Amino acid sequence: AKRSKDLQIVASLKNRITQELHQKETFQQLGYGVKKVSFILCADGNSSLEILQEMLDIETDELKVNIFSSSVGTLTEEQIKMAETINAHIVLFNVPALSVETKATVHHFDIIYELASSINIALDSLFSQYSNMKEVDFGHWIIEEIHGTKNKQIAGLRKKTGSLSMTENFKLLRGGFEIWNGKIRTMNYFKTRINKTGDGISECGVGFPKGIPEIQAGDVLCCYREEIITRQFISDQFFGISSTEDDKEFSKSHSNFQHSV
């Protein structure tokens, strides 16, 4: 029964990795090649070793895992030297720690869940650069009056929603379509120069930079920020439990694994 459960964990892990890494279009656009990771394995028995080998039997267009050597019981000095030479990760499962010092990266596990979870966290870290961006809107203000010249346009705005801040990004919308984005030049509340519209301010004047399209009454100025969508812990998806503070602490305790992959 335990072996069956372990194999289910392995299957779930491999399905997740395959789905995550088969994003060929994204990788081709960013110009990333194949990431190669090498392992040398040692487990307490043939059954455990088979599970480790099955878990790490991963090869996609983006990731290739090489298992150079595997053994039951203890690693030989030759295997340890090999790990140092080829920069392979040593994974020990339910066996004593190495009795000799090594420059190779060593990972020691006693529970199959911990090993599977660490691999998930490591891969999340490895491919975190493919996180998406999202826009966070702070406010939409409507242009009611236009002053100045073509190269120095100034607009009087009325609040529709939210607020404006000089430190954020802006885009100009006309009929729902974006016609410009960038930074504004100045912001005034009557004759007072301000950096943002706080509580109680429902109208202001904005100076636009040179070279933007000619603004029109009814255009909408949107204030926004781009933020990275961070990756989530996946234990709830693949192991039937909720992500908790324990998961976060677990990931910190295995940071050597995630940073060395």
CSV table of C-alpha atoms in Angstrom, one decimal:
chain,number,residue,atom,x,y,z
A,1,ALA,CA,0.0,0.0,0.0
A,2,LYS,CA,2.8,2.4,0.8
A,3,ARG,CA,4.6,1.6,-2.4
A,4,SER,CA,1.4,2.2,-4.3
A,5,LYS,CA,1.0,5.6,-2.6
A,6,ASP,CA,4.7,6.5,-3.4
A,7,LEU,CA,4.2,5.6,-7.0
A,8,GLN,CA,1.1,7.9,-7.1
A,9,ILE,CA,3.2,10.7,-5.8
A,10,VAL,CA,5.8,10.0,-8.5
A,11,ALA,CA,3.1,10.0,-11.2
A,12,SER,CA,1.6,13.3,-10.0
A,13,LEU,CA,5.1,14.9,-9.9
A,14,LYS,CA,6.0,13.8,-13.4
A,15,ASN,CA,2.7,14.9,-14.8
A,16,ARG,CA,3.2,18.3,-13.2
A,17,ILE,CA,6.7,18.7,-14.5
A,18,THR,CA,5.8,17.7,-18.0
A,19,GLN,CA,2.9,20.2,-18.1
A,20,GLU,CA,5.0,22.9,-16.6
A,21,LEU,CA,8.0,22.5,-18.9
A,22,HIS,CA,6.3,21.8,-22.2
A,23,GLN,CA,5.9,25.6,-22.9
A,24,LYS,CA,7.8,25.4,-26.1
A,25,GLU,CA,6.6,28.8,-27.5
A,26,THR,CA,7.6,30.6,-24.3
A,27,PHE,CA,11.1,29.1,-24.2
A,28,GLN,CA,11.7,29.7,-27.9
A,29,GLN,CA,10.7,33.3,-27.6
A,30,LEU,CA,13.0,33.9,-24.7
A,31,GLY,CA,15.8,32.0,-26.3
A,32,TYR,CA,16.5,29.5,-23.5
A,33,GLY,CA,18.1,26.2,-24.3
A,34,VAL,CA,17.9,22.8,-22.5
A,35,LYS,CA,18.6,22.8,-18.8
A,36,LYS,CA,20.6,19.7,-17.8
A,37,VAL,CA,20.8,18.4,-14.2
A,38,SER,CA,22.8,15.3,-13.2
A,39,PHE,CA,22.2,13.0,-10.2
A,40,ILE,CA,23.9,10.1,-8.4
A,41,LEU,CA,21.5,8.1,-6.3
A,42,CYS,CA,21.7,5.9,-3.3
A,43,ALA,CA,18.8,4.3,-1.5
A,44,ASP,CA,18.1,1.7,1.3
A,45,GLY,CA,16.7,-0.9,-1.1
A,46,ASN,CA,15.9,-1.8,-4.7
A,47,SER,CA,12.3,-0.8,-4.3
A,48,SER,CA,13.2,2.7,-3.0
A,49,LEU,CA,15.8,3.1,-5.7
A,50,GLU,CA,13.3,2.2,-8.4
A,51,ILE,CA,11.0,4.9,-7.1
A,52,LEU,CA,13.8,7.5,-7.2
A,53,GLN,CA,14.8,6.6,-10.7
A,54,GLU,CA,11.2,6.8,-11.8
A,55,MET,CA,10.7,10.1,-10.2
A,56,LEU,CA,13.8,11.6,-11.9
A,57,ASP,CA,13.2,10.0,-15.3
A,58,ILE,CA,12.5,13.4,-16.8
A,59,GLU,CA,13.3,14.6,-20.3
A,60,THR,CA,11.5,17.4,-22.2
A,61,ASP,CA,12.5,20.0,-24.8
A,62,GLU,CA,13.5,22.2,-21.9
A,63,LEU,CA,14.8,19.9,-19.2
A,64,LYS,CA,17.0,16.8,-19.2
A,65,VAL,CA,17.8,14.8,-16.0
A,66,ASN,CA,20.8,12.5,-16.2
A,67,ILE,CA,21.2,9.7,-13.7
A,68,PHE,CA,24.9,8.8,-14.0
A,69,SER,CA,25.0,6.1,-11.2
A,70,SER,CA,22.7,4.5,-8.6
A,71,SER,CA,23.3,2.1,-5.8
A,72,VAL,CA,21.8,0.4,-2.8
A,73,GLY,CA,23.2,0.8,0.7
A,74,THR,CA,26.3,3.1,0.4
A,75,LEU,CA,28.0,5.1,-2.2
A,76,THR,CA,31.5,4.1,-3.3
A,77,GLU,CA,34.4,6.5,-3.3
A,78,GLU,CA,34.4,6.3,-7.1
A,79,GLN,CA,30.8,7.5,-7.2
A,80,ILE,CA,31.6,10.4,-4.9
A,81,LYS,CA,34.5,11.4,-7.0
A,82,MET,CA,32.4,11.1,-10.1
A,83,ALA,CA,29.8,13.5,-8.6
A,84,GLU,CA,32.5,16.0,-8.0
A,85,THR,CA,33.9,15.7,-11.5
A,86,ILE,CA,30.7,16.1,-13.4
A,87,ASN,CA,29.0,18.4,-10.9
A,88,ALA,CA,26.2,16.0,-10.1
A,89,HIS,CA,23.9,16.1,-7.2
A,90,ILE,CA,24.1,13.2,-4.7
A,91,VAL,CA,20.7,12.1,-3.5
A,92,LEU,CA,20.6,9.8,-0.4
A,93,PHE,CA,17.3,8.2,0.5
A,94,ASN,CA,16.8,6.5,3.9
A,95,VAL,CA,20.5,5.7,4.2
A,96,PRO,CA,23.3,7.0,6.6
A,97,ALA,CA,25.0,10.3,5.7
A,98,LEU,CA,28.3,10.1,3.8
A,99,SER,CA,31.2,9.2,6.0
A,100,VAL,CA,33.6,11.3,3.9
A,101,GLU,CA,33.7,15.0,3.0
A,102,THR,CA,32.8,15.9,-0.6
A,103,LYS,CA,32.6,19.1,-2.7
A,104,ALA,CA,29.5,17.7,-4.4
A,105,THR,CA,26.0,18.9,-3.4
A,106,VAL,CA,24.4,16.2,-1.2
A,107,HIS,CA,20.7,15.9,-0.5
A,108,HIS,CA,19.5,13.6,2.3
A,109,PHE,CA,15.9,12.4,2.6
A,110,ASP,CA,14.0,9.8,4.7
A,111,ILE,CA,10.5,10.4,3.4
A,112,ILE,CA,9.4,10.2,-0.3
A,113,TYR,CA,7.0,13.2,0.2
A,114,GLU,CA,9.9,15.4,1.3
A,115,LEU,CA,12.0,14.5,-1.8
A,116,ALA,CA,9.1,15.0,-4.2
A,117,SER,CA,8.2,18.3,-2.6
A,118,SER,CA,11.8,19.5,-2.7
A,119,ILE,CA,12.0,18.7,-6.4
A,120,ASN,CA,8.8,20.7,-7.0
A,121,ILE,CA,10.2,23.7,-5.1
A,122,ALA,CA,13.5,23.5,-6.9
A,123,LEU,CA,11.8,23.4,-10.3
A,124,ASP,CA,9.6,26.3,-9.4
A,125,SER,CA,12.7,28.3,-8.5
A,126,LEU,CA,14.5,27.2,-11.7
A,127,PHE,CA,11.7,28.4,-14.0
A,128,SER,CA,10.5,31.4,-12.0
A,129,GLN,CA,11.8,33.7,-14.6
A,130,TYR,CA,8.8,32.8,-16.8
A,131,SER,CA,6.3,34.3,-14.3
A,132,ASN,CA,3.7,36.5,-16.0
A,133,MET,CA,3.2,40.3,-15.5
A,134,LYS,CA,-0.1,41.8,-14.5
A,135,GLU,CA,-1.3,45.4,-14.4
A,136,VAL,CA,-2.6,46.8,-11.1
A,137,ASP,CA,-4.8,49.9,-11.7
A,138,PHE,CA,-4.8,52.7,-9.3
A,139,GLY,CA,-7.2,55.1,-10.9
A,140,HIS,CA,-9.1,56.3,-14.0
A,141,TRP,CA,-9.5,60.1,-14.5
A,142,ILE,CA,-11.4,61.8,-17.3
A,143,ILE,CA,-9.9,64.7,-19.3
A,144,GLU,CA,-12.4,67.6,-19.4
A,145,GLU,CA,-10.2,70.6,-20.4
A,146,ILE,CA,-7.2,71.0,-22.6
A,147,HIS,CA,-4.6,73.8,-22.4
A,148,GLY,CA,-1.1,74.6,-23.6
A,149,THR,CA,0.4,73.8,-27.0
A,150,LYS,CA,0.8,70.7,-29.0
A,151,ASN,CA,4.3,70.1,-27.6
A,152,LYS,CA,3.3,71.1,-24.1
A,153,GLN,CA,-0.2,69.8,-23.5
A,154,ILE,CA,-1.9,70.3,-20.2
A,155,ALA,CA,-5.2,68.7,-19.2
A,156,GLY,CA,-7.7,69.3,-16.5
A,157,LEU,CA,-9.0,66.0,-15.1
A,158,ARG,CA,-11.9,64.9,-13.1
A,159,LYS,CA,-11.8,61.8,-10.9
A,160,LYS,CA,-13.7,58.7,-12.1
A,161,THR,CA,-12.1,56.1,-9.9
A,162,GLY,CA,-9.0,55.8,-7.6
A,163,SER,CA,-6.0,58.1,-7.5
A,164,LEU,CA,-3.0,59.3,-9.5
A,165,SER,CA,0.6,59.2,-8.5
A,166,MET,CA,3.6,60.7,-10.3
A,167,THR,CA,5.7,57.6,-9.4
A,168,GLU,CA,3.5,55.2,-11.3
A,169,ASN,CA,3.0,54.5,-15.0
A,170,PHE,CA,0.2,56.1,-17.1
A,171,LYS,CA,-1.7,55.3,-20.2
A,172,LEU,CA,-4.1,57.3,-22.2
A,173,LEU,CA,-7.3,55.6,-23.3
A,174,ARG,CA,-9.6,56.7,-26.1
A,175,GLY,CA,-12.8,54.7,-26.8
A,176,GLY,CA,-11.3,51.9,-24.6
A,177,PHE,CA,-8.1,51.7,-26.7
A,178,GLU,CA,-4.7,52.7,-25.5
A,179,ILE,CA,-3.1,55.5,-27.5
A,180,TRP,CA,-0.1,56.4,-25.3
A,181,ASN,CA,1.7,55.1,-22.2
A,182,GLY,CA,4.5,56.5,-20.2
A,183,LYS,CA,5.2,59.1,-17.4
A,184,ILE,CA,3.5,62.4,-16.9
A,185,ARG,CA,5.5,65.6,-16.6
A,186,THR,CA,3.7,67.5,-13.8
A,187,MET,CA,0.6,67.3,-11.6
A,188,ASN,CA,-1.1,70.3,-9.9
A,189,TYR,CA,-4.0,70.9,-7.6
A,190,PHE,CA,-5.1,74.4,-8.5
A,191,LYS,CA,-1.7,76.3,-8.2
A,192,THR,CA,-0.1,73.8,-5.9
A,193,ARG,CA,2.4,71.2,-7.3
A,194,ILE,CA,1.5,67.7,-6.0
A,195,ASN,CA,2.9,64.2,-6.4
A,196,LYS,CA,-0.3,62.3,-5.9
A,197,THR,CA,-4.0,62.9,-5.5
A,198,GLY,CA,-4.9,62.2,-1.9
A,199,ASP,CA,-8.3,62.0,-0.2
A,200,GLY,CA,-10.6,64.9,-0.9
A,201,ILE,CA,-9.0,65.6,-4.3
A,202,SER,CA,-11.4,65.0,-7.2
A,203,GLU,CA,-9.8,67.2,-9.9
A,204,CYS,CA,-6.3,68.1,-10.9
A,205,GLY,CA,-4.2,69.4,-13.8
A,206,VAL,CA,-1.6,67.1,-15.5
A,207,GLY,CA,1.2,68.1,-17.8
A,208,PHE,CA,2.1,65.6,-20.5
A,209,PRO,CA,5.6,65.1,-22.1
A,210,LYS,CA,6.5,66.3,-25.5
A,211,GLY,CA,5.6,64.1,-28.5
A,212,ILE,CA,2.4,62.4,-27.2
A,213,PRO,CA,-0.7,62.2,-29.5
A,214,GLU,CA,-3.0,65.2,-29.3
A,215,ILE,CA,-5.3,64.7,-26.3
A,216,GLN,CA,-9.0,65.2,-26.5
A,217,ALA,CA,-11.8,65.9,-24.0
A,218,GLY,CA,-13.3,62.5,-22.9
A,219,ASP,CA,-9.9,60.7,-23.0
A,220,VAL,CA,-9.3,58.7,-19.9
A,221,LEU,CA,-5.9,58.8,-18.1
A,222,CYS,CA,-5.2,55.5,-16.3
A,223,CYS,CA,-2.6,55.2,-13.5
A,224,TYR,CA,-1.2,51.7,-13.1
A,225,ARG,CA,1.8,49.6,-12.1
A,226,GLU,CA,3.2,46.3,-13.5
A,227,GLU,CA,3.7,43.6,-11.0
A,228,ILE,CA,5.1,40.0,-11.3
A,229,ILE,CA,2.7,37.2,-10.6
A,230,THR,CA,4.6,35.1,-8.1
A,231,ARG,CA,4.4,31.3,-8.3
A,232,GLN,CA,2.5,29.5,-5.7
A,233,PHE,CA,3.4,26.4,-3.6
A,234,ILE,CA,2.0,23.4,-5.4
A,235,SER,CA,1.6,21.0,-2.5
A,236,ASP,CA,-2.1,21.5,-2.5
A,237,GLN,CA,-2.4,20.5,-6.1
A,238,PHE,CA,-0.3,17.4,-6.1
A,239,PHE,CA,-0.4,16.1,-2.5
A,240,GLY,CA,-3.9,16.9,-1.4
A,241,ILE,CA,-3.0,19.3,1.4
A,242,SER,CA,-3.2,23.0,1.9
A,243,SER,CA,-0.2,25.3,1.6
A,244,THR,CA,0.7,26.4,5.2
A,245,GLU,CA,3.4,28.2,7.0
A,246,ASP,CA,5.0,24.7,7.5
A,247,ASP,CA,5.3,24.5,3.7
A,248,LYS,CA,7.1,27.8,3.6
A,249,GLU,CA,9.4,26.8,6.4
A,250,PHE,CA,10.0,23.5,4.6
A,251,SER,CA,11.0,25.3,1.4
A,252,LYS,CA,13.4,27.5,3.4
A,253,SER,CA,15.0,24.5,5.0
A,254,HIS,CA,15.6,22.9,1.6
A,255,SER,CA,16.8,26.1,-0.1
A,256,ASN,CA,20.2,24.5,-0.8
A,257,PHE,CA,18.5,22.1,-3.1
A,258,GLN,CA,16.5,24.8,-4.9
A,259,HIS,CA,19.5,27.1,-5.4
A,260,SER,CA,21.9,24.3,-6.5
A,261,VAL,CA,19.6,22.8,-9.2
